[in-house]
């Protein structure tokens, strides 16, 4: 295998990590919709960090190896329309992902406050509402849609 | 290098998209299941969702992957190779991992399903640990398959 073959394999593996992280966040969002106690909300912290690690590694790997391939592989250029589209969509996905994370952070803050006050196992309606934030679900759906568009762009390579 | 630069015929793109999307959903479900089952430490909700991630995410992903694989293989002509011509190693790895992986997924789902049913009576954690091990093995095999199918070592 040449270095470019390795870069392509790592680029694709990074894309898998990114999508796995997005899928994991969906599972956590669905779980959160039934959680109304601080203790259970905080128990989602370690799985959430795994999902974040997947997205972080996936996002970094896709852009790093993707840009490398755009410069290195003959026949492709960084200014090709489908590559520019992928870069723009990647930036949009990262911005949306960051806002999604921010939309769910009030639930974590509330859970920490309740836990610190000794109400870790007491059901709390406000916490349930924060865990069910429709803004967070909408942003996650938009993030997923943009990631799907990147995948379509990568496979169909419009204009290539 | 030449493989990297190849632009596929348009008719291959949608079957490939189905195949790759299915594989990504499968891997996403495996990561979610593994993450939740390993973080559960006896928490029934995490154990249940760890199992349901496997059933509701990984299984549909595997079906999509397998259907897409057959579809794209037929488009690319891998099913009609002349006698005496061997299929490439990366393709064999892909088929092996998809088919044996499907069996591993099935066993993990059956054991996990029994485990989830027993959670109500205070049992089932051992079976769900086995499910976690199987999901982790399948995830590792899928990483190898993705590397082989993307990098195409031969």
Short mmCIF file of C-alpha atoms in Angstrom, two decimals:
data_model
loop_
_atom_site.label_atom_id
_atom_site.label_comp_id
_atom_site.label_asym_id
_atom_site.label_seq_id
_atom_site.Cartn_x
_atom_site.Cartn_y
_atom_site.Cartn_z
CA UNK A 1 0.00 0.00 0.00
CA UNK A 2 1.24 3.47 -0.88
CA UNK A 3 1.07 6.39 1.54
CA UNK A 4 -1.96 7.70 -0.38
CA UNK A 5 -3.70 4.33 0.01
CA UNK A 6 -3.06 4.54 3.77
CA UNK A 7 -4.31 8.13 3.83
CA UNK A 8 -7.50 7.07 2.03
CA UNK A 9 -8.04 4.16 4.45
CA UNK A 10 -7.53 6.47 7.45
CA UNK A 11 -9.78 9.13 5.85
CA UNK A 12 -12.59 6.57 5.48
CA UNK A 13 -12.02 5.15 8.97
CA UNK A 14 -12.24 8.71 10.33
CA UNK A 15 -15.55 9.18 8.49
CA UNK A 16 -16.81 6.00 10.15
CA UNK A 17 -15.74 7.34 13.57
CA UNK A 18 -17.53 10.63 12.89
CA UNK A 19 -20.78 8.94 11.86
CA UNK A 20 -20.49 6.49 14.79
CA UNK A 21 -20.22 9.45 17.15
CA UNK A 22 -23.29 11.11 15.59
CA UNK A 23 -25.25 7.84 15.87
CA UNK A 24 -24.14 7.46 19.51
CA UNK A 25 -25.37 10.99 20.28
CA UNK A 26 -28.79 10.02 18.85
CA UNK A 27 -28.94 7.04 21.23
CA UNK A 28 -28.03 9.32 24.16
CA UNK A 29 -30.66 11.89 23.11
CA UNK A 30 -33.35 9.18 22.95
CA UNK A 31 -32.22 7.89 26.37
CA UNK A 32 -32.29 11.38 27.85
CA UNK A 33 -35.93 11.90 26.91
CA UNK A 34 -36.99 9.58 29.76
CA UNK A 35 -34.51 10.79 32.36
CA UNK A 36 -35.76 13.12 35.09
CA UNK A 37 -33.18 12.64 37.86
CA UNK A 38 -29.76 14.24 38.27
CA UNK A 39 -28.00 10.97 39.05
CA UNK A 40 -29.20 9.29 35.86
CA UNK A 41 -28.44 12.39 33.77
CA UNK A 42 -24.87 12.46 35.10
CA UNK A 43 -24.49 8.73 34.42
CA UNK A 44 -24.64 9.60 30.71
CA UNK A 45 -21.37 11.54 31.11
CA UNK A 46 -18.91 8.68 30.39
CA UNK A 47 -20.83 7.39 27.31
CA UNK A 48 -21.16 11.01 26.14
CA UNK A 49 -17.36 11.39 26.33
CA UNK A 50 -16.94 8.28 24.13
CA UNK A 51 -19.29 9.83 21.53
CA UNK A 52 -17.38 13.13 21.73
CA UNK A 53 -14.07 11.29 21.25
CA UNK A 54 -15.46 9.55 18.15
CA UNK A 55 -16.66 12.83 16.67
CA UNK A 56 -13.40 14.60 17.54
CA UNK A 57 -11.16 11.90 16.06
CA UNK A 58 -13.47 11.50 13.08
CA UNK A 59 -13.69 15.21 12.33
CA UNK A 60 -9.93 15.71 12.67
CA UNK A 61 -9.08 12.62 10.62
CA UNK A 62 -11.48 13.35 7.79
CA UNK A 63 -10.24 16.91 7.29
CA UNK A 64 -6.52 16.08 7.75
CA UNK A 65 -6.39 13.05 5.46
CA UNK A 66 -8.99 14.51 3.10
CA UNK A 67 -6.97 17.67 2.46
CA UNK A 68 -3.82 15.56 2.11
CA UNK A 69 -5.52 13.41 -0.54
CA UNK A 70 -6.85 16.47 -2.40
CA UNK A 71 -3.28 17.76 -2.81
CA UNK A 72 -1.55 14.41 -3.30
CA UNK A 73 -3.77 12.34 -5.58
CA UNK A 74 -3.57 13.02 -9.29
CA UNK A 75 -6.81 14.11 -10.92
CA UNK A 76 -8.16 15.84 -7.83
CA UNK A 77 -7.59 19.46 -6.79
CA UNK A 78 -8.49 21.28 -3.60
CA UNK A 79 -10.52 23.78 -5.67
CA UNK A 80 -12.67 21.08 -7.32
CA UNK A 81 -16.33 21.93 -6.71
CA UNK A 82 -17.18 18.73 -4.85
CA UNK A 83 -14.13 19.09 -2.57
CA UNK A 84 -14.97 22.73 -1.78
CA UNK A 85 -18.57 21.63 -1.11
CA UNK A 86 -17.28 18.93 1.26
CA UNK A 87 -15.08 21.44 3.12
CA UNK A 88 -17.96 23.91 3.48
CA UNK A 89 -20.33 21.16 4.65
CA UNK A 90 -17.68 19.92 7.11
CA UNK A 91 -17.41 23.42 8.64
CA UNK A 92 -21.23 23.68 8.84
CA UNK A 93 -21.43 20.23 10.49
CA UNK A 94 -18.82 21.22 13.08
CA UNK A 95 -20.64 24.49 13.87
CA UNK A 96 -23.99 22.70 14.18
CA UNK A 97 -22.43 19.93 16.31
CA UNK A 98 -20.97 22.52 18.65
CA UNK A 99 -24.37 24.25 18.99
CA UNK A 100 -26.04 20.87 19.60
CA UNK A 101 -23.64 20.21 22.45
CA UNK A 102 -24.36 23.68 23.86
CA UNK A 103 -28.13 23.02 23.67
CA UNK A 104 -27.79 20.04 26.01
CA UNK A 105 -25.32 21.62 28.45
CA UNK A 106 -28.03 23.36 30.58
CA UNK A 107 -29.37 19.87 31.44
CA UNK A 108 -25.92 18.80 32.64
CA UNK A 109 -25.51 22.04 34.63
CA UNK A 110 -28.94 21.57 36.23
CA UNK A 111 -28.16 17.92 37.06
CA UNK A 112 -24.87 18.93 38.70
CA UNK A 113 -26.64 21.60 40.76
CA UNK A 114 -29.36 19.15 41.86
CA UNK A 115 -26.79 16.49 42.68
CA UNK A 116 -24.71 18.94 44.71
CA UNK A 117 -27.85 19.93 46.63
CA UNK A 118 -28.46 16.28 47.53
CA UNK A 119 -31.36 15.75 45.09
CA UNK A 120 -29.57 13.21 42.89
CA UNK A 121 -32.42 10.68 42.89
CA UNK A 122 -35.41 13.05 43.12
CA UNK A 123 -37.42 13.38 39.87
CA UNK A 124 -37.31 16.94 38.57
CA UNK A 125 -39.68 18.24 35.88
CA UNK A 126 -37.36 21.08 34.83
CA UNK A 127 -34.47 18.66 34.32
CA UNK A 128 -36.70 16.38 32.24
CA UNK A 129 -37.68 19.36 30.06
CA UNK A 130 -34.00 20.30 29.62
CA UNK A 131 -33.13 16.69 28.69
CA UNK A 132 -35.95 16.83 26.10
CA UNK A 133 -34.87 20.11 24.51
CA UNK A 134 -36.44 20.32 21.06
CA UNK A 135 -33.76 22.80 19.99
CA UNK A 136 -31.11 20.17 20.72
CA UNK A 137 -33.00 17.52 18.74
CA UNK A 138 -33.43 19.92 15.80
CA UNK A 139 -29.73 20.84 15.81
CA UNK A 140 -28.73 17.17 16.03
CA UNK A 141 -31.04 16.39 13.08
CA UNK A 142 -29.46 19.21 11.06
CA UNK A 143 -25.95 18.00 11.98
CA UNK A 144 -26.86 14.48 10.86
CA UNK A 145 -28.33 15.80 7.61
CA UNK A 146 -25.19 17.79 6.80
CA UNK A 147 -22.96 14.77 7.59
CA UNK A 148 -25.17 12.71 5.26
CA UNK A 149 -24.71 15.35 2.55
CA UNK A 150 -20.92 15.12 2.99
CA UNK A 151 -21.14 11.34 2.51
CA UNK A 152 -23.28 11.78 -0.63
CA UNK A 153 -20.81 14.38 -1.94
CA UNK A 154 -17.86 12.08 -1.26
CA UNK A 155 -19.42 9.12 -3.07
CA UNK A 156 -21.14 10.88 -6.00
CA UNK A 157 -18.35 13.48 -6.47
CA UNK A 158 -20.57 15.84 -8.49
CA UNK A 159 -18.61 17.48 -11.29
CA UNK A 160 -15.57 15.19 -10.97
CA UNK B 1 -2.45 5.09 -6.12
CA UNK B 2 -4.33 4.57 -9.37
CA UNK B 3 -7.19 3.04 -7.38
CA UNK B 4 -7.42 6.16 -5.26
CA UNK B 5 -7.80 8.38 -8.31
CA UNK B 6 -10.39 6.23 -10.02
CA UNK B 7 -13.75 7.90 -10.71
CA UNK B 8 -16.50 5.27 -10.68
CA UNK B 9 -19.24 4.95 -13.29
CA UNK B 10 -22.34 6.81 -12.04
CA UNK B 11 -24.39 3.60 -11.87
CA UNK B 12 -22.15 2.28 -9.09
CA UNK B 13 -22.60 5.28 -6.82
CA UNK B 14 -26.01 4.67 -5.27
CA UNK B 15 -25.38 0.99 -4.44
CA UNK B 16 -22.04 2.02 -2.93
CA UNK B 17 -23.78 4.75 -0.93
CA UNK B 18 -26.26 2.19 0.45
CA UNK B 19 -23.38 -0.16 1.32
CA UNK B 20 -21.25 2.51 3.05
CA UNK B 21 -24.21 4.08 4.86
CA UNK B 22 -25.23 0.65 6.17
CA UNK B 23 -21.68 -0.03 7.34
CA UNK B 24 -21.54 3.34 9.09
CA UNK B 25 -24.86 2.73 10.85
CA UNK B 26 -23.67 -0.75 11.87
CA UNK B 27 -20.46 0.68 13.33
CA UNK B 28 -22.37 3.52 15.01
CA UNK B 29 -24.66 1.00 16.71
CA UNK B 30 -21.70 -1.11 17.81
CA UNK B 31 -19.88 1.90 19.29
CA UNK B 32 -23.05 3.06 21.08
CA UNK B 33 -23.80 -0.45 22.35
CA UNK B 34 -20.22 -1.02 23.48
CA UNK B 35 -20.02 2.42 25.09
CA UNK B 36 -23.27 1.99 27.03
CA UNK B 37 -22.71 -1.64 28.09
CA UNK B 38 -19.15 -0.90 29.25
CA UNK B 39 -20.23 2.22 31.17
CA UNK B 40 -23.33 0.56 32.70
CA UNK B 41 -21.76 -1.05 35.82
CA UNK B 42 -25.10 -2.60 36.70
CA UNK B 43 -27.25 0.37 35.67
CA UNK B 44 -30.34 -1.26 34.14
CA UNK B 45 -31.22 1.68 31.89
CA UNK B 46 -27.73 1.76 30.33
CA UNK B 47 -27.75 -2.03 29.91
CA UNK B 48 -31.15 -1.93 28.20
CA UNK B 49 -30.18 0.90 25.85
CA UNK B 50 -26.85 -0.80 25.15
CA UNK B 51 -28.79 -3.83 23.93
CA UNK B 52 -31.38 -1.77 22.04
CA UNK B 53 -28.59 0.11 20.24
CA UNK B 54 -27.45 -3.23 18.89
CA UNK B 55 -30.97 -4.29 17.91
CA UNK B 56 -32.38 -1.02 16.56
CA UNK B 57 -29.22 0.52 15.05
CA UNK B 58 -26.64 -2.19 14.27
CA UNK B 59 -29.01 -4.82 12.89
CA UNK B 60 -30.70 -2.51 10.31
CA UNK B 61 -27.20 -1.20 9.49
CA UNK B 62 -25.94 -4.73 8.86
CA UNK B 63 -28.92 -5.51 6.59
CA UNK B 64 -28.31 -2.31 4.60
CA UNK B 65 -24.59 -3.10 4.39
CA UNK B 66 -25.19 -6.64 3.15
CA UNK B 67 -27.86 -5.65 0.59
CA UNK B 68 -25.64 -2.79 -0.62
CA UNK B 69 -22.62 -5.13 -0.81
CA UNK B 70 -24.42 -7.58 -3.08
CA UNK B 71 -25.85 -4.75 -5.18
CA UNK B 72 -22.53 -3.00 -5.72
CA UNK B 73 -20.73 -6.32 -6.30
CA UNK B 74 -23.17 -7.19 -9.07
CA UNK B 75 -22.75 -3.73 -10.65
CA UNK B 76 -18.95 -3.99 -10.50
CA UNK B 77 -18.99 -7.51 -11.94
CA UNK B 78 -17.41 -9.29 -8.96
CA UNK B 79 -20.10 -11.99 -9.13
CA UNK B 80 -19.24 -12.89 -12.73
CA UNK B 81 -15.48 -13.39 -12.58
CA UNK B 82 -14.15 -15.83 -15.20
CA UNK B 83 -13.10 -19.23 -13.83
CA UNK B 84 -9.51 -19.21 -12.63
CA UNK B 85 -9.63 -15.52 -11.73
CA UNK B 86 -9.53 -14.98 -7.97
CA UNK B 87 -11.38 -12.11 -6.35
CA UNK B 88 -9.10 -9.59 -4.63
CA UNK B 89 -8.13 -9.97 -0.97
CA UNK B 90 -9.92 -6.77 0.11
CA UNK B 91 -13.19 -8.12 -1.30
CA UNK B 92 -12.71 -11.49 0.42
CA UNK B 93 -12.02 -9.73 3.73
CA UNK B 94 -15.19 -7.66 3.27
CA UNK B 95 -17.38 -10.70 2.56
CA UNK B 96 -15.80 -12.69 5.41
CA UNK B 97 -16.31 -9.95 7.97
CA UNK B 98 -19.86 -9.19 6.74
CA UNK B 99 -21.00 -12.83 6.84
CA UNK B 100 -19.23 -14.02 9.99
CA UNK B 101 -19.97 -10.63 11.53
CA UNK B 102 -23.66 -11.18 10.82
CA UNK B 103 -23.51 -14.45 12.74
CA UNK B 104 -21.67 -12.82 15.64
CA UNK B 105 -24.27 -10.03 15.67
CA UNK B 106 -27.08 -12.59 15.72
CA UNK B 107 -25.54 -14.49 18.64
CA UNK B 108 -24.93 -11.20 20.49
CA UNK B 109 -28.57 -10.19 19.93
CA UNK B 110 -29.96 -13.54 21.14
CA UNK B 111 -27.77 -13.64 24.27
CA UNK B 112 -28.38 -9.95 24.95
CA UNK B 113 -32.13 -10.39 24.46
CA UNK B 114 -32.20 -13.17 27.06
CA UNK B 115 -30.04 -10.99 29.32
CA UNK B 116 -32.38 -8.00 29.01
CA UNK B 117 -35.40 -10.21 29.81
CA UNK B 118 -33.62 -11.42 32.95
CA UNK B 119 -32.73 -7.90 34.12
CA UNK B 120 -36.20 -7.59 35.69
CA UNK B 121 -35.43 -10.56 37.96
CA UNK B 122 -32.01 -9.19 38.92
CA UNK B 123 -30.02 -11.36 36.47
CA UNK B 124 -28.81 -11.06 32.91
CA UNK B 125 -25.70 -8.95 33.52
CA UNK B 126 -23.40 -11.85 32.61
CA UNK B 127 -25.14 -12.42 29.30
CA UNK B 128 -24.97 -8.71 28.51
CA UNK B 129 -21.23 -8.78 29.29
CA UNK B 130 -20.92 -11.53 26.66
CA UNK B 131 -22.89 -9.30 24.29
CA UNK B 132 -20.40 -6.50 25.02
CA UNK B 133 -17.45 -8.80 24.22
CA UNK B 134 -19.07 -9.94 20.95
CA UNK B 135 -19.91 -6.35 19.96
CA UNK B 136 -16.30 -5.33 20.63
CA UNK B 137 -14.94 -8.23 18.56
CA UNK B 138 -17.32 -7.32 15.72
CA UNK B 139 -16.30 -3.65 15.93
CA UNK B 140 -12.59 -4.61 15.70
CA UNK B 141 -13.33 -6.85 12.69
CA UNK B 142 -15.29 -4.04 11.04
CA UNK B 143 -12.36 -1.65 11.48
CA UNK B 144 -10.14 -4.16 9.67
CA UNK B 145 -12.75 -4.58 6.93
CA UNK B 146 -13.11 -0.80 6.44
CA UNK B 147 -9.32 -0.45 6.26
CA UNK B 148 -9.11 -3.28 3.70
CA UNK B 149 -12.01 -2.09 1.56
CA UNK B 150 -10.89 1.56 1.57
CA UNK B 151 -7.13 0.99 1.21
CA UNK B 152 -7.45 -2.06 -1.05
CA UNK B 153 -4.10 -3.68 -0.14
CA UNK B 154 -4.35 -6.07 -3.13
#
